Amino acid sequence: MPLYEYFCQRCEAKFELLRPMSRSEEPVTCPSGHEGAERVLSTFSSFSKGADGLSTPVGGSPCTSCASGTCSTCNLA
Ligand SMILES: [Zn+2]
């Protein structure tokens, strides 16, 4: 089971919980017994940094000189 991070607004506690992925968005009870603690979205590191191309485009063109994957230098099969 994945580990998710939750935040309780009542006592401002941050805690982690192992939950099934299908229930990750549901509110949980914090260690102090408050209901309604909500999931905290961790910082995404898997996303590309943008158009500057410092990261490898996911599902994009391997060609560095175009963005569409259809230019004459892409050399795609
Ligand atoms: Zn709490």
CSV table of C-alpha atoms and ligand atoms in Angstrom, one decimal:
chain,number,residue,atom,x,y,z
A,1,MET,CA,0.0,0.0,0.0
A,2,PRO,CA,1.2,3.5,-0.8
A,3,LEU,CA,2.1,5.9,1.9
A,4,TYR,CA,0.1,9.1,1.9
A,5,GLU,CA,0.6,12.4,3.8
A,6,TYR,CA,-2.4,14.0,5.6
A,7,PHE,CA,-2.9,17.2,7.4
A,8,CYS,CA,-5.4,17.9,10.3
A,9,GLN,CA,-6.6,21.4,10.3
A,10,ARG,CA,-8.0,21.1,13.8
A,11,CYS,CA,-4.6,20.4,15.5
A,12,GLU,CA,-2.4,21.3,12.6
A,13,ALA,CA,-0.8,17.9,12.7
A,14,LYS,CA,0.9,16.3,9.7
A,15,PHE,CA,1.0,12.6,9.6
A,16,GLU,CA,1.5,9.7,7.2
A,17,LEU,CA,-0.8,6.8,6.6
A,18,LEU,CA,-0.7,3.6,4.5
A,19,ARG,CA,-3.9,3.4,2.5
A,20,PRO,CA,-5.2,1.7,-0.6
A,21,MET,CA,-4.8,4.0,-3.6
A,22,SER,CA,-8.5,3.9,-4.2
A,23,ARG,CA,-9.2,5.5,-0.8
A,24,SER,CA,-6.3,8.0,-0.8
A,25,GLU,CA,-8.6,11.0,-1.3
A,26,GLU,CA,-11.0,10.2,1.5
A,27,PRO,CA,-10.7,12.2,4.7
A,28,VAL,CA,-9.1,10.4,7.6
A,29,THR,CA,-8.9,10.7,11.4
A,30,CYS,CA,-5.8,12.2,12.7
A,31,PRO,CA,-3.7,10.7,15.6
A,32,SER,CA,-5.4,13.0,18.0
A,33,GLY,CA,-8.8,11.7,17.0
A,34,HIS,CA,-10.0,14.6,14.8
A,35,GLU,CA,-12.0,13.6,11.8
A,36,GLY,CA,-11.7,15.2,8.5
A,37,ALA,CA,-7.9,15.3,8.0
A,38,GLU,CA,-7.2,15.8,4.3
A,39,ARG,CA,-4.6,14.4,2.1
A,40,VAL,CA,-1.5,16.6,1.4
A,41,LEU,CA,-0.3,16.4,-2.1
A,42,SER,CA,3.4,15.9,-2.0
A,43,THR,CA,5.7,17.9,-4.3
A,44,PHE,CA,5.6,16.5,-7.7
A,45,SER,CA,9.0,15.6,-9.0
A,46,SER,CA,8.0,13.4,-11.9
A,47,PHE,CA,6.7,16.3,-14.0
A,48,SER,CA,8.8,18.0,-16.6
A,49,LYS,CA,10.0,21.4,-15.7
A,50,GLY,CA,8.4,23.1,-18.7
A,51,ALA,CA,9.3,24.3,-22.1
A,52,ASP,CA,12.9,24.9,-21.5
A,53,GLY,CA,13.6,21.2,-22.0
A,54,LEU,CA,15.8,20.6,-19.0
A,55,SER,CA,13.8,17.4,-18.3
A,56,THR,CA,13.2,14.6,-20.7
A,57,PRO,CA,9.8,15.1,-22.2
A,58,VAL,CA,7.4,12.3,-21.2
A,59,GLY,CA,5.6,10.9,-24.2
A,60,GLY,CA,7.0,13.7,-26.4
A,61,SER,CA,9.3,13.9,-29.2
A,62,PRO,CA,12.9,12.7,-28.9
A,63,CYS,CA,13.9,15.4,-31.3
A,64,THR,CA,15.3,18.5,-29.5
A,65,SER,CA,14.7,20.9,-32.3
A,66,CYS,CA,10.9,20.5,-32.6
A,67,ALA,CA,8.0,20.1,-30.2
A,68,SER,CA,5.6,18.1,-32.4
A,69,GLY,CA,7.6,15.0,-33.3
A,70,THR,CA,6.9,15.4,-37.0
A,71,CYS,CA,9.7,17.5,-38.3
A,72,SER,CA,12.2,16.1,-40.8
A,73,THR,CA,15.0,15.7,-38.3
A,74,CYS,CA,13.0,13.6,-35.8
A,75,ASN,CA,13.9,10.4,-37.7
A,76,LEU,CA,11.0,8.6,-36.2
A,77,ALA,CA,9.9,5.2,-37.5
B,1,ZN,ZN,-6.1,16.6,14.7
